[in-house]
Coordinates of N, CA and C in Angstrom, one line a residue:
M1 N 6.9 38.6 -12.3 CA 7.3 37.2 -12.0 C 6.4 36.6 -11.0
V2 N 6.0 37.3 -10.0 CA 5.1 36.7 -8.9 C 3.8 36.4 -9.5
A3 N 3.3 37.1 -10.5 CA 2.0 36.9 -11.1 C 1.9 35.5 -11.8
H4 N 3.1 35.0 -12.3 CA 3.1 33.8 -13.0 C 3.6 32.6 -12.1
A5 N 3.9 32.9 -10.8 CA 4.4 31.8 -9.9 C 3.3 30.7 -9.8
E6 N 2.1 31.1 -9.7 CA 1.0 30.1 -9.6 C 0.9 29.2 -10.8
L7 N 1.2 29.7 -11.9 CA 1.1 29.0 -13.2 C 2.2 27.9 -13.4
N8 N 3.4 28.2 -12.9 CA 4.5 27.3 -13.2 C 4.9 26.5 -12.0
G9 N 4.2 26.6 -10.9 CA 4.5 25.8 -9.7 C 5.6 26.2 -8.8
T10 N 6.1 27.5 -9.0 CA 7.2 28.0 -8.2 C 6.6 29.0 -7.2
T11 N 7.4 29.3 -6.2 CA 7.1 30.3 -5.2 C 8.2 31.3 -5.1
A12 N 8.0 32.6 -5.2 CA 9.0 33.6 -5.2 C 9.3 33.9 -3.7
V13 N 10.6 33.9 -3.4 CA 11.0 34.3 -2.0 C 11.5 35.8 -2.1
P14 N 10.7 36.7 -1.5 CA 11.0 38.1 -1.8 C 12.4 38.6 -1.3
H15 N 12.9 38.1 -0.2 CA 14.2 38.7 0.3 C 15.4 38.2 -0.5
T16 N 15.3 37.0 -1.1 CA 16.5 36.5 -1.9 C 16.3 36.5 -3.4
G17 N 15.0 36.5 -3.8 CA 14.7 36.4 -5.2 C 14.8 35.0 -5.8
L18 N 15.0 34.0 -4.9 CA 15.1 32.6 -5.4 C 13.7 32.0 -5.6
N19 N 13.6 31.2 -6.6 CA 12.3 30.5 -6.9 C 12.5 29.1 -6.4
L20 N 11.5 28.6 -5.6 CA 11.5 27.3 -5.0 C 10.3 26.5 -5.5
L21 N 10.5 25.2 -5.8 CA 9.4 24.4 -6.3 C 8.5 24.1 -5.1
K22 N 7.3 24.0 -5.3 CA 6.3 23.6 -4.2 C 6.4 22.1 -4.1
V23 N 6.5 21.7 -2.8 CA 6.5 20.3 -2.6 C 5.1 19.8 -2.3
P24 N 4.6 18.8 -3.1 CA 3.2 18.4 -3.0 C 3.1 17.6 -1.7
E25 N 1.9 17.6 -1.1 CA 1.6 16.8 0.1 C 1.8 15.3 -0.3
P26 N 2.3 14.5 0.7 CA 2.4 13.1 0.4 C 1.0 12.4 0.2
A27 N 1.0 11.4 -0.6 CA -0.3 10.7 -0.8 C -0.7 10.0 0.4
D28 N -2.0 9.9 0.6 CA -2.5 9.1 1.8 C -2.4 7.7 1.4
E29 N -1.5 7.0 2.2 CA -1.2 5.5 1.9 C -2.5 4.7 2.0
N30 N -3.3 4.9 3.1 CA -4.5 4.2 3.2 C -5.4 4.3 2.1
G31 N -5.6 5.6 1.6 CA -6.4 5.8 0.5 C -5.9 5.1 -0.8
A32 N -4.6 5.2 -1.0 CA -4.0 4.5 -2.2 C -4.2 3.0 -2.2
L33 N -4.0 2.4 -1.0 CA -4.2 1.0 -0.8 C -5.6 0.6 -1.0
R34 N -6.5 1.4 -0.4 CA -7.9 1.1 -0.6 C -8.4 1.2 -2.1
E35 N -7.9 2.2 -2.7 CA -8.2 2.4 -4.2 C -7.7 1.2 -5.0
Q36 N -6.5 0.7 -4.7 CA -5.9 -0.4 -5.4 C -6.7 -1.7 -5.2
L37 N -7.1 -1.9 -3.9 CA -7.9 -3.1 -3.5 C -9.2 -3.1 -4.2
E38 N -9.9 -1.9 -4.2 CA -11.2 -1.8 -4.9 C -11.1 -2.1 -6.3
Y39 N -10.0 -1.6 -7.0 CA -9.8 -1.8 -8.4 C -9.6 -3.3 -8.7
L40 N -8.8 -4.0 -7.8 CA -8.5 -5.4 -8.1 C -9.7 -6.2 -7.8
I41 N -10.5 -5.9 -6.8 CA -11.7 -6.6 -6.5 C -12.7 -6.5 -7.6
G42 N -12.9 -5.2 -8.1 CA -13.8 -5.0 -9.2 C -13.3 -5.7 -10.5
H43 N -12.0 -5.8 -10.7 CA -11.5 -6.5 -11.9 C -11.8 -8.0 -11.8
A44 N -11.6 -8.6 -10.7 CA -11.7 -10.0 -10.5 C -13.1 -10.4 -10.1
A45 N -14.0 -9.5 -10.0 CA -15.4 -9.8 -9.5 C -16.1 -10.7 -10.5
E46 N -16.0 -10.4 -11.8 CA -16.7 -11.2 -12.8 C -16.1 -12.6 -13.0
R47 N -14.8 -12.6 -13.2 CA -14.1 -13.9 -13.4 C -12.6 -13.7 -13.3
I48 N -11.9 -14.7 -12.9 CA -10.5 -14.6 -12.9 C -9.9 -15.1 -14.3
C49 N -9.3 -14.1 -15.0 CA -8.9 -14.5 -16.3 C -7.4 -14.9 -16.4
G50 N -6.7 -14.7 -15.3 CA -5.3 -15.1 -15.3 C -4.3 -14.0 -15.6
C51 N -4.8 -12.8 -15.9 CA -3.9 -11.7 -16.2 C -3.1 -11.2 -15.0
S52 N -2.2 -10.3 -15.2 CA -1.4 -9.8 -14.1 C -2.2 -9.2 -13.0
D53 N -3.3 -8.5 -13.3 CA -4.1 -7.9 -12.3 C -4.8 -9.0 -11.5
C54 N -5.3 -10.0 -12.1 CA -5.9 -11.1 -11.4 C -4.9 -11.8 -10.5
Q55 N -3.6 -11.9 -10.9 CA -2.6 -12.5 -10.1 C -2.3 -11.6 -8.9
R56 N -2.3 -10.3 -9.1 CA -2.1 -9.4 -8.0 C -3.3 -9.5 -7.0
Y57 N -4.5 -9.6 -7.5 CA -5.7 -9.8 -6.6 C -5.5 -11.1 -5.8
L58 N -5.2 -12.2 -6.4 CA -5.0 -13.4 -5.7 C -3.9 -13.4 -4.6
R59 N -2.8 -12.7 -4.9 CA -1.7 -12.5 -3.9 C -2.2 -11.7 -2.8
A60 N -2.9 -10.6 -3.1 CA -3.4 -9.7 -2.0 C -4.4 -10.4 -1.2
R61 N -5.3 -11.1 -1.8 CA -6.4 -11.8 -1.1 C -5.8 -12.9 -0.2
S62 N -4.8 -13.6 -0.7 CA -4.1 -14.6 0.1 C -3.4 -14.0 1.4
A63 N -2.7 -12.9 1.1 CA -2.0 -12.2 2.3 C -3.0 -11.7 3.3
L64 N -4.1 -11.1 2.8 CA -5.1 -10.6 3.8 C -5.9 -11.7 4.5
L65 N -6.1 -12.8 3.9 CA -6.9 -13.9 4.6 C -6.0 -14.8 5.4
E66 N -4.7 -14.6 5.3 CA -3.7 -15.5 6.0 C -4.0 -15.5 7.5
I67 N -4.4 -14.4 8.1 CA -4.6 -14.3 9.5 C -5.8 -15.2 9.9
F68 N -6.7 -15.6 9.0 CA -7.8 -16.4 9.4 C -7.6 -17.9 9.2
S69 N -6.5 -18.2 8.6 CA -6.2 -19.7 8.4 C -5.6 -20.3 9.6
E70 N -5.7 -21.6 9.7 CA -5.2 -22.4 10.8 C -3.7 -22.4 10.6
P71 N -2.9 -22.3 11.7 CA -1.4 -22.4 11.6 C -1.0 -23.8 11.3
K72 N 0.0 -24.0 10.5 CA 0.6 -25.3 10.3 C 1.4 -25.7 11.5
P73 N 1.5 -27.0 11.8 CA 2.2 -27.5 13.0 C 3.6 -27.0 13.1
Q74 N 4.4 -26.9 12.0 CA 5.7 -26.4 12.2 C 5.8 -24.9 12.5
Q75 N 4.7 -24.2 12.3 CA 4.7 -22.7 12.6 C 4.4 -22.4 14.0
I76 N 3.9 -23.4 14.8 CA 3.6 -23.2 16.2 C 4.9 -23.3 17.0
R77 N 5.3 -22.3 17.7 CA 6.5 -22.3 18.5 C 6.1 -22.4 20.0
P78 N 6.7 -23.2 20.8 CA 6.3 -23.2 22.2 C 6.8 -21.9 22.9
S79 N 6.0 -21.5 23.8 CA 6.3 -20.3 24.5 C 7.5 -20.5 25.5
A80 N 8.1 -19.5 26.0 CA 9.2 -19.6 26.8 C 8.8 -20.3 28.1
A81 N 7.6 -20.2 28.6 CA 7.2 -20.8 29.8 C 7.1 -22.3 29.7
T82 N 6.9 -22.9 28.5 CA 6.8 -24.3 28.4 C 8.2 -25.0 28.0
L83 N 9.2 -24.2 27.7 CA 10.5 -24.7 27.4 C 11.2 -25.2 28.7
P84 N 11.9 -26.4 28.6 CA 12.7 -26.8 29.8 C 13.8 -25.8 30.1
M85 N 14.1 -25.6 31.3 CA 15.2 -24.7 31.7 C 16.4 -25.5 32.0
A86 N 17.6 -25.0 31.8 CA 18.8 -25.6 32.1 C 19.1 -25.5 33.6
A87 N 19.7 -26.5 34.2 CA 20.0 -26.5 35.6 C 21.2 -25.7 36.0

């Protein structure tokens, strides 16, 4: 049974005889996001055709570039130091 444990993804526990599934390592989130961005950029590099992947690219691009845009007047909030205080 132990000889086949590597083939079926189980690990034998000698003292109890139970077979446990191996838990895979979690995916690297940064790597997955980078891979998705690279795919979307490559897809949209030639032309934007309007498909769902192009729409995903435009949404991701908009979200990532939002930090570089000028804030709209209603988005600017006065700091607590400039607000009038109650007497």
